[in-house]
């Protein structure tokens, strides 16, 4: 459920007309709803009420400081994958002891920063990584609390580019090697083993792969305990899918049942890293129609937003529902159109043969479910400035990231001395 609804013939974000925000901020822009963010976080964490658990919001999904702070105020922890994300989480008020650090390529300076901050856990993805972490921790006189991310060799049944739990993927250590890897890591200075971590992919709409992965984690925890390791935490990653196209995937309650069935009675702290589920449907990308063009075979609706602003359709064949900001009248005849951006490649297509009500230049449209992996994946391709982000709360809104000027964008480039005008 989200708080973007038609009222009086117009799409609202909570108690504000999106058309009014568009007038003030200009298009395109991302718009997030505080009430929706809060609701999603509460529904997810509520599914684990009474369970020793820590919900670490996956900052990569949407790393705006205001979004993180909204969640921090509800008690969220954070899952981060770079020093930059770690700094964001800390700055937004998430205590270090609620932060886990994931990712296959952590560098020594990032490890050092995280150790100095005193984070909850490193999710270590390889043997070379744990050796470097040990060196860094020993040098700083710190202890790194770790879980190894285990690759359970499970098919998450999601898009290949966001599937991470198969043996062929770059993630985690092979589950078959876990005994040896834990035994060797336990000997390393500066390392204290705490748990087992798994994350098999994103936008999972079927619970079975989760169940398979969690059962594997359970077996590993029992085995590692028999081998003398004090396993007190399991990190189950993120990945629970959201509705994009009207099909409703299983929700947090059913996911919790699967997780607790496998791992509920191990006496471990359960750590979760949801990203998309929290922010995905809490955000829209609002854009304006520039032209409507009849091609030889298709009709094209050309928007002022493009693939550089929202890359999911181009990169993952992602589907985003597109709504007109003015509520279409019941009798309006829909027409199949291609919805495209101004970028100079055919990949810059948001939707093909999508049934839309008639639109004209200057009409506003909203891409739904754009709160996760939208603004964070934007680029300035075609020298298009990053689009601003707006956060709504009730009848208030604030620009939480401004649209940079073209001057600022150009100013990032520097002339080498030999090209300077004499
Ligand atoms: N934990 C780890 C270790 C991850 O790699 C991810 C996502 C998450 C948690 C959060 O997963 P979520 O709950 O959001 O599914 N850009 C792609 C999604 C990439 C996901 C990367 N890892 C997209 O737009 O679909």
mmCIF file of C-alpha atoms in Angstrom, residues 167-418:
data_model
loop_
_atom_site.group_PDB
_atom_site.id
_atom_site.type_symbol
_atom_site.label_atom_id
_atom_site.label_comp_id
_atom_site.label_asym_id
_atom_site.label_seq_id
_atom_site.Cartn_x
_atom_site.Cartn_y
_atom_site.Cartn_z
ATOM 1 C CA UNK A 167 27.395 -21.125 -7.649
ATOM 2 C CA UNK A 168 28.301 -19.264 -10.850
ATOM 3 C CA UNK A 169 27.773 -15.845 -9.220
ATOM 4 C CA UNK A 170 30.627 -13.763 -7.785
ATOM 5 C CA UNK A 171 29.049 -13.587 -4.340
ATOM 6 C CA UNK A 172 29.906 -15.340 -1.093
ATOM 7 C CA UNK A 173 32.019 -18.384 -0.293
ATOM 8 C CA UNK A 174 30.995 -21.811 -1.592
ATOM 9 C CA UNK A 175 28.792 -23.494 1.011
ATOM 10 C CA UNK A 176 30.755 -26.733 0.614
ATOM 11 C CA UNK A 177 33.952 -25.030 1.880
ATOM 12 C CA UNK A 178 32.463 -23.421 4.943
ATOM 13 C CA UNK A 179 34.048 -25.718 7.572
ATOM 14 C CA UNK A 180 37.580 -25.077 6.400
ATOM 15 C CA UNK A 181 37.030 -21.354 5.824
ATOM 16 C CA UNK A 182 35.572 -20.800 9.305
ATOM 17 C CA UNK A 183 38.298 -22.925 10.923
ATOM 18 C CA UNK A 184 41.038 -20.892 9.268
ATOM 19 C CA UNK A 185 39.343 -17.546 9.914
ATOM 20 C CA UNK A 186 38.937 -18.381 13.605
ATOM 21 C CA UNK A 187 42.750 -18.462 13.868
ATOM 22 C CA UNK A 188 43.226 -14.976 12.440
ATOM 23 C CA UNK A 189 44.089 -12.051 14.727
ATOM 24 C CA UNK A 190 41.520 -9.274 14.956
ATOM 25 C CA UNK A 191 38.683 -11.489 13.711
ATOM 26 C CA UNK A 192 35.748 -12.689 15.786
ATOM 27 C CA UNK A 193 33.275 -14.960 14.060
ATOM 28 C CA UNK A 194 29.670 -14.171 14.877
ATOM 29 C CA UNK A 195 27.482 -15.634 12.194
ATOM 30 C CA UNK A 196 26.453 -16.761 8.764
ATOM 31 C CA UNK A 197 25.110 -14.468 6.051
ATOM 32 C CA UNK A 198 23.192 -15.150 2.856
ATOM 33 C CA UNK A 199 21.596 -12.992 0.141
ATOM 34 C CA UNK A 200 20.366 -14.758 -2.964
ATOM 35 C CA UNK A 201 19.021 -11.929 -5.079
ATOM 36 C CA UNK A 202 16.573 -9.101 -5.453
ATOM 37 C CA UNK A 203 12.914 -8.789 -6.472
ATOM 38 C CA UNK A 204 12.082 -12.355 -5.431
ATOM 39 C CA UNK A 205 8.394 -13.019 -5.875
ATOM 40 C CA UNK A 206 8.487 -16.669 -4.843
ATOM 41 C CA UNK A 207 9.274 -17.734 -1.288
ATOM 42 C CA UNK A 208 10.605 -21.162 -2.142
ATOM 43 C CA UNK A 209 14.169 -20.048 -2.975
ATOM 44 C CA UNK A 210 14.295 -18.157 0.326
ATOM 45 C CA UNK A 211 13.200 -21.331 2.130
ATOM 46 C CA UNK A 212 15.889 -23.365 0.362
ATOM 47 C CA UNK A 213 18.610 -20.848 1.185
ATOM 48 C CA UNK A 214 17.498 -20.479 4.801
ATOM 49 C CA UNK A 215 17.422 -24.254 5.308
ATOM 50 C CA UNK A 216 20.974 -24.399 4.024
ATOM 51 C CA UNK A 217 21.971 -21.667 6.467
ATOM 52 C CA UNK A 218 20.355 -23.627 9.279
ATOM 53 C CA UNK A 219 22.366 -26.758 8.408
ATOM 54 C CA UNK A 220 25.541 -24.700 8.281
ATOM 55 C CA UNK A 221 24.880 -23.028 11.632
ATOM 56 C CA UNK A 222 24.363 -26.418 13.288
ATOM 57 C CA UNK A 223 27.456 -27.853 11.677
ATOM 58 C CA UNK A 224 29.625 -24.855 12.574
ATOM 59 C CA UNK A 225 28.424 -25.005 16.161
ATOM 60 C CA UNK A 226 29.389 -28.681 16.343
ATOM 61 C CA UNK A 227 32.775 -27.659 15.029
ATOM 62 C CA UNK A 228 33.174 -25.288 17.962
ATOM 63 C CA UNK A 229 32.139 -21.899 16.551
ATOM 64 C CA UNK A 230 29.934 -19.646 18.621
ATOM 65 C CA UNK A 231 27.337 -18.711 16.005
ATOM 66 C CA UNK A 232 24.947 -16.158 17.465
ATOM 67 C CA UNK A 233 23.741 -14.271 14.381
ATOM 68 C CA UNK A 234 22.331 -15.093 10.990
ATOM 69 C CA UNK A 235 21.939 -12.431 8.335
ATOM 70 C CA UNK A 236 19.297 -13.322 5.764
ATOM 71 C CA UNK A 237 19.966 -10.491 3.320
ATOM 72 C CA UNK A 238 17.227 -8.662 1.468
ATOM 73 C CA UNK A 239 15.418 -9.460 -1.722
ATOM 74 C CA UNK A 240 11.710 -9.653 -0.995
ATOM 75 C CA UNK A 241 9.933 -8.407 -4.111
ATOM 76 C CA UNK A 242 7.306 -5.686 -4.512
ATOM 77 C CA UNK A 243 4.323 -5.321 -6.836
ATOM 78 C CA UNK A 244 5.291 -3.520 -10.047
ATOM 79 C CA UNK A 245 2.658 -4.690 -12.489
ATOM 80 C CA UNK A 246 -0.375 -5.396 -10.367
ATOM 81 C CA UNK A 247 0.673 -8.930 -9.375
ATOM 82 C CA UNK A 248 1.010 -9.028 -5.620
ATOM 83 C CA UNK A 249 4.024 -11.020 -4.392
ATOM 84 C CA UNK A 250 4.080 -12.628 -0.933
ATOM 85 C CA UNK A 251 4.345 -10.031 1.815
ATOM 86 C CA UNK A 252 6.515 -9.702 4.915
ATOM 87 C CA UNK A 253 4.209 -11.906 7.044
ATOM 88 C CA UNK A 254 4.621 -14.946 4.782
ATOM 89 C CA UNK A 255 8.317 -14.223 4.369
ATOM 90 C CA UNK A 256 8.655 -14.116 8.161
ATOM 91 C CA UNK A 257 6.944 -17.489 8.441
ATOM 92 C CA UNK A 258 9.493 -18.997 6.052
ATOM 93 C CA UNK A 259 12.423 -17.363 7.857
ATOM 94 C CA UNK A 260 11.231 -18.342 11.313
ATOM 95 C CA UNK A 261 10.422 -21.905 10.250
ATOM 96 C CA UNK A 262 14.020 -22.389 9.182
ATOM 97 C CA UNK A 263 15.868 -20.278 11.681
ATOM 98 C CA UNK A 264 13.515 -19.181 14.427
ATOM 99 C CA UNK A 265 14.648 -21.617 17.098
ATOM 100 C CA UNK A 266 18.419 -21.347 16.776
ATOM 101 C CA UNK A 267 18.706 -18.670 19.435
ATOM 102 C CA UNK A 268 20.399 -16.373 16.919
ATOM 103 C CA UNK A 269 19.870 -12.703 16.254
ATOM 104 C CA UNK A 270 18.161 -12.526 12.845
ATOM 105 C CA UNK A 271 19.448 -9.714 10.649
ATOM 106 C CA UNK A 272 17.526 -8.580 7.560
ATOM 107 C CA UNK A 273 18.611 -6.261 4.770
ATOM 108 C CA UNK A 274 15.471 -5.156 2.910
ATOM 109 C CA UNK A 275 15.881 -2.318 0.438
ATOM 110 C CA UNK A 276 13.318 -2.349 -2.345
ATOM 111 C CA UNK A 277 10.514 -3.469 -0.073
ATOM 112 C CA UNK A 278 10.947 -0.382 2.098
ATOM 113 C CA UNK A 279 11.427 2.322 -0.538
ATOM 114 C CA UNK A 280 10.293 0.918 -3.897
ATOM 115 C CA UNK A 281 6.641 1.804 -3.748
ATOM 116 C CA UNK A 282 7.313 4.875 -1.616
ATOM 117 C CA UNK A 283 8.608 6.770 -4.649
ATOM 118 C CA UNK A 284 7.504 8.078 -8.025
ATOM 119 C CA UNK A 285 9.369 9.640 -10.899
ATOM 120 C CA UNK A 286 7.288 12.504 -12.263
ATOM 121 C CA UNK A 287 7.927 13.530 -15.831
ATOM 122 C CA UNK A 288 6.434 15.753 -18.525
ATOM 123 C CA UNK A 289 5.402 14.869 -22.039
ATOM 124 C CA UNK A 290 7.503 16.809 -24.543
ATOM 125 C CA UNK A 291 6.136 15.497 -27.831
ATOM 126 C CA UNK A 292 3.715 12.918 -29.112
ATOM 127 C CA UNK A 293 5.078 11.596 -32.359
ATOM 128 C CA UNK A 294 3.560 9.266 -34.902
ATOM 129 C CA UNK A 295 6.264 7.028 -36.360
ATOM 130 C CA UNK A 296 5.889 4.763 -39.381
ATOM 131 C CA UNK A 297 4.754 1.889 -37.210
ATOM 132 C CA UNK A 298 4.331 3.136 -33.681
ATOM 133 C CA UNK A 299 3.188 6.133 -31.762
ATOM 134 C CA UNK A 300 5.814 7.536 -29.388
ATOM 135 C CA UNK A 301 5.252 9.535 -26.238
ATOM 136 C CA UNK A 302 8.508 11.414 -25.675
ATOM 137 C CA UNK A 303 9.103 12.437 -22.069
ATOM 138 C CA UNK A 304 11.571 14.756 -20.389
ATOM 139 C CA UNK A 305 12.779 11.827 -18.240
ATOM 140 C CA UNK A 306 15.149 9.330 -19.785
ATOM 141 C CA UNK A 307 17.081 6.151 -19.143
ATOM 142 C CA UNK A 308 19.754 8.106 -17.290
ATOM 143 C CA UNK A 309 17.128 9.105 -14.698
ATOM 144 C CA UNK A 310 15.502 5.674 -14.315
ATOM 145 C CA UNK A 311 17.555 2.886 -15.802
ATOM 146 C CA UNK A 312 15.557 -0.133 -14.642
ATOM 147 C CA UNK A 313 13.543 -0.645 -17.854
ATOM 148 C CA UNK A 314 16.691 -0.453 -20.019
ATOM 149 C CA UNK A 315 18.846 -2.545 -17.715
ATOM 150 C CA UNK A 316 16.539 -5.221 -16.321
ATOM 151 C CA UNK A 317 13.511 -5.021 -18.599
ATOM 152 C CA UNK A 318 11.939 -3.549 -15.463
ATOM 153 C CA UNK A 319 8.239 -2.765 -15.629
ATOM 154 C CA UNK A 320 7.010 0.472 -14.079
ATOM 155 C CA UNK A 321 3.358 1.370 -14.129
ATOM 156 C CA UNK A 322 2.882 4.765 -15.786
ATOM 157 C CA UNK A 323 -0.006 6.925 -14.612
ATOM 158 C CA UNK A 324 -1.155 10.276 -15.861
ATOM 159 C CA UNK A 325 -1.221 12.895 -13.131
ATOM 160 C CA UNK A 326 -4.701 13.925 -14.202
ATOM 161 C CA UNK A 327 -7.031 11.042 -13.513
ATOM 162 C CA UNK A 328 -8.176 9.622 -16.848
ATOM 163 C CA UNK A 329 -11.902 9.835 -17.176
ATOM 164 C CA UNK A 330 -13.613 6.489 -17.042
ATOM 165 C CA UNK A 331 -14.591 6.497 -20.700
ATOM 166 C CA UNK A 332 -11.166 7.498 -22.070
ATOM 167 C CA UNK A 333 -10.026 5.164 -24.794
ATOM 168 C CA UNK A 334 -6.578 3.720 -24.181
ATOM 169 C CA UNK A 335 -4.016 3.635 -26.928
ATOM 170 C CA UNK A 336 -0.892 1.475 -27.181
ATOM 171 C CA UNK A 337 2.148 3.757 -27.289
ATOM 172 C CA UNK A 338 5.894 3.496 -26.795
ATOM 173 C CA UNK A 339 7.003 5.672 -23.900
ATOM 174 C CA UNK A 340 10.520 6.933 -24.497
ATOM 175 C CA UNK A 341 13.034 9.513 -23.296
ATOM 176 C CA UNK A 342 15.171 12.016 -25.218
ATOM 177 C CA UNK A 343 18.446 10.044 -24.977
ATOM 178 C CA UNK A 344 19.984 9.074 -28.279
ATOM 179 C CA UNK A 345 19.612 5.317 -28.220
ATOM 180 C CA UNK A 346 16.749 2.911 -28.671
ATOM 181 C CA UNK A 347 17.443 1.438 -25.240
ATOM 182 C CA UNK A 348 15.977 4.668 -23.889
ATOM 183 C CA UNK A 349 12.527 3.135 -23.904
ATOM 184 C CA UNK A 350 10.475 2.941 -20.732
ATOM 185 C CA UNK A 351 7.590 0.923 -22.137
ATOM 186 C CA UNK A 352 6.610 -0.628 -25.439
ATOM 187 C CA UNK A 353 3.036 -0.748 -26.656
ATOM 188 C CA UNK A 354 1.773 0.395 -23.284
ATOM 189 C CA UNK A 355 -1.928 1.204 -23.067
ATOM 190 C CA UNK A 356 -2.201 4.816 -21.948
ATOM 191 C CA UNK A 357 -5.001 7.343 -21.986
ATOM 192 C CA UNK A 358 -4.467 10.085 -24.587
ATOM 193 C CA UNK A 359 -1.685 12.499 -23.585
ATOM 194 C CA UNK A 360 -0.472 15.799 -24.993
ATOM 195 C CA UNK A 361 2.660 17.891 -24.652
ATOM 196 C CA UNK A 362 3.031 19.362 -21.131
ATOM 197 C CA UNK A 363 0.916 16.633 -19.547
ATOM 198 C CA UNK A 364 2.499 15.070 -16.481
ATOM 199 C CA UNK A 365 2.963 11.364 -15.916
ATOM 200 C CA UNK A 366 4.286 9.391 -12.954
ATOM 201 C CA UNK A 367 6.354 6.232 -12.971
ATOM 202 C CA UNK A 368 5.249 4.149 -10.032
ATOM 203 C CA UNK A 369 7.495 2.056 -7.814
ATOM 204 C CA UNK A 370 10.501 4.214 -8.590
ATOM 205 C CA UNK A 371 11.686 4.804 -5.021
ATOM 206 C CA UNK A 372 14.207 1.949 -5.103
ATOM 207 C CA UNK A 373 17.125 1.799 -7.535
ATOM 208 C CA UNK A 374 15.856 4.940 -9.264
ATOM 209 C CA UNK A 375 17.667 8.118 -8.228
ATOM 210 C CA UNK A 376 20.638 6.133 -6.899
ATOM 211 C CA UNK A 377 21.330 4.618 -10.315
ATOM 212 C CA UNK A 378 20.919 7.852 -12.244
ATOM 213 C CA UNK A 379 23.710 9.299 -14.325
ATOM 214 C CA UNK A 380 24.340 12.452 -16.297
ATOM 215 C CA UNK A 381 24.500 10.683 -19.661
ATOM 216 C CA UNK A 382 23.785 13.098 -22.529
ATOM 217 C CA UNK A 383 24.831 15.872 -20.096
ATOM 218 C CA UNK A 384 21.479 15.746 -18.405
ATOM 219 C CA UNK A 385 21.704 16.959 -14.792
ATOM 220 C CA UNK A 386 20.633 14.511 -12.060
ATOM 221 C CA UNK A 387 16.975 15.041 -11.258
ATOM 222 C CA UNK A 388 15.951 16.464 -7.889
ATOM 223 C CA UNK A 389 14.398 14.458 -5.089
ATOM 224 C CA UNK A 390 11.443 15.639 -3.054
ATOM 225 C CA UNK A 391 10.140 14.206 0.225
ATOM 226 C CA UNK A 392 6.504 14.684 1.169
ATOM 227 C CA UNK A 393 5.115 14.413 4.672
ATOM 228 C CA UNK A 394 1.388 15.092 4.995
ATOM 229 C CA UNK A 395 0.808 18.505 3.448
ATOM 230 C CA UNK A 396 4.474 19.506 3.492
ATOM 231 C CA UNK A 397 7.222 18.835 1.033
ATOM 232 C CA UNK A 398 10.916 19.558 0.879
ATOM 233 C CA UNK A 399 13.506 19.281 -1.841
ATOM 234 C CA UNK A 400 15.937 16.765 -0.360
ATOM 235 C CA UNK A 401 18.341 16.938 -3.282
ATOM 236 C CA UNK A 402 18.459 19.854 -5.619
ATOM 237 C CA UNK A 403 18.741 19.747 -9.352
ATOM 238 C CA UNK A 404 22.323 20.754 -10.110
ATOM 239 C CA UNK A 405 22.772 23.542 -12.606
ATOM 240 C CA UNK A 406 24.334 22.865 -15.972
ATOM 241 C CA UNK A 407 27.119 25.241 -14.933
ATOM 242 C CA UNK A 408 27.880 23.036 -11.919
ATOM 243 C CA UNK A 409 27.848 19.971 -14.121
ATOM 244 C CA UNK A 410 30.254 21.468 -16.653
ATOM 245 C CA UNK A 411 32.446 22.809 -13.896
ATOM 246 C CA UNK A 412 33.296 19.258 -12.801
ATOM 247 C CA UNK A 413 35.441 18.888 -15.910
ATOM 248 C CA UNK A 414 38.875 20.460 -15.822
ATOM 249 C CA UNK A 415 40.991 21.659 -18.729
ATOM 250 C CA UNK A 416 44.551 20.346 -18.810
ATOM 251 C CA UNK A 417 47.121 23.143 -18.934
ATOM 252 C CA UNK A 418 47.994 22.429 -22.566
#
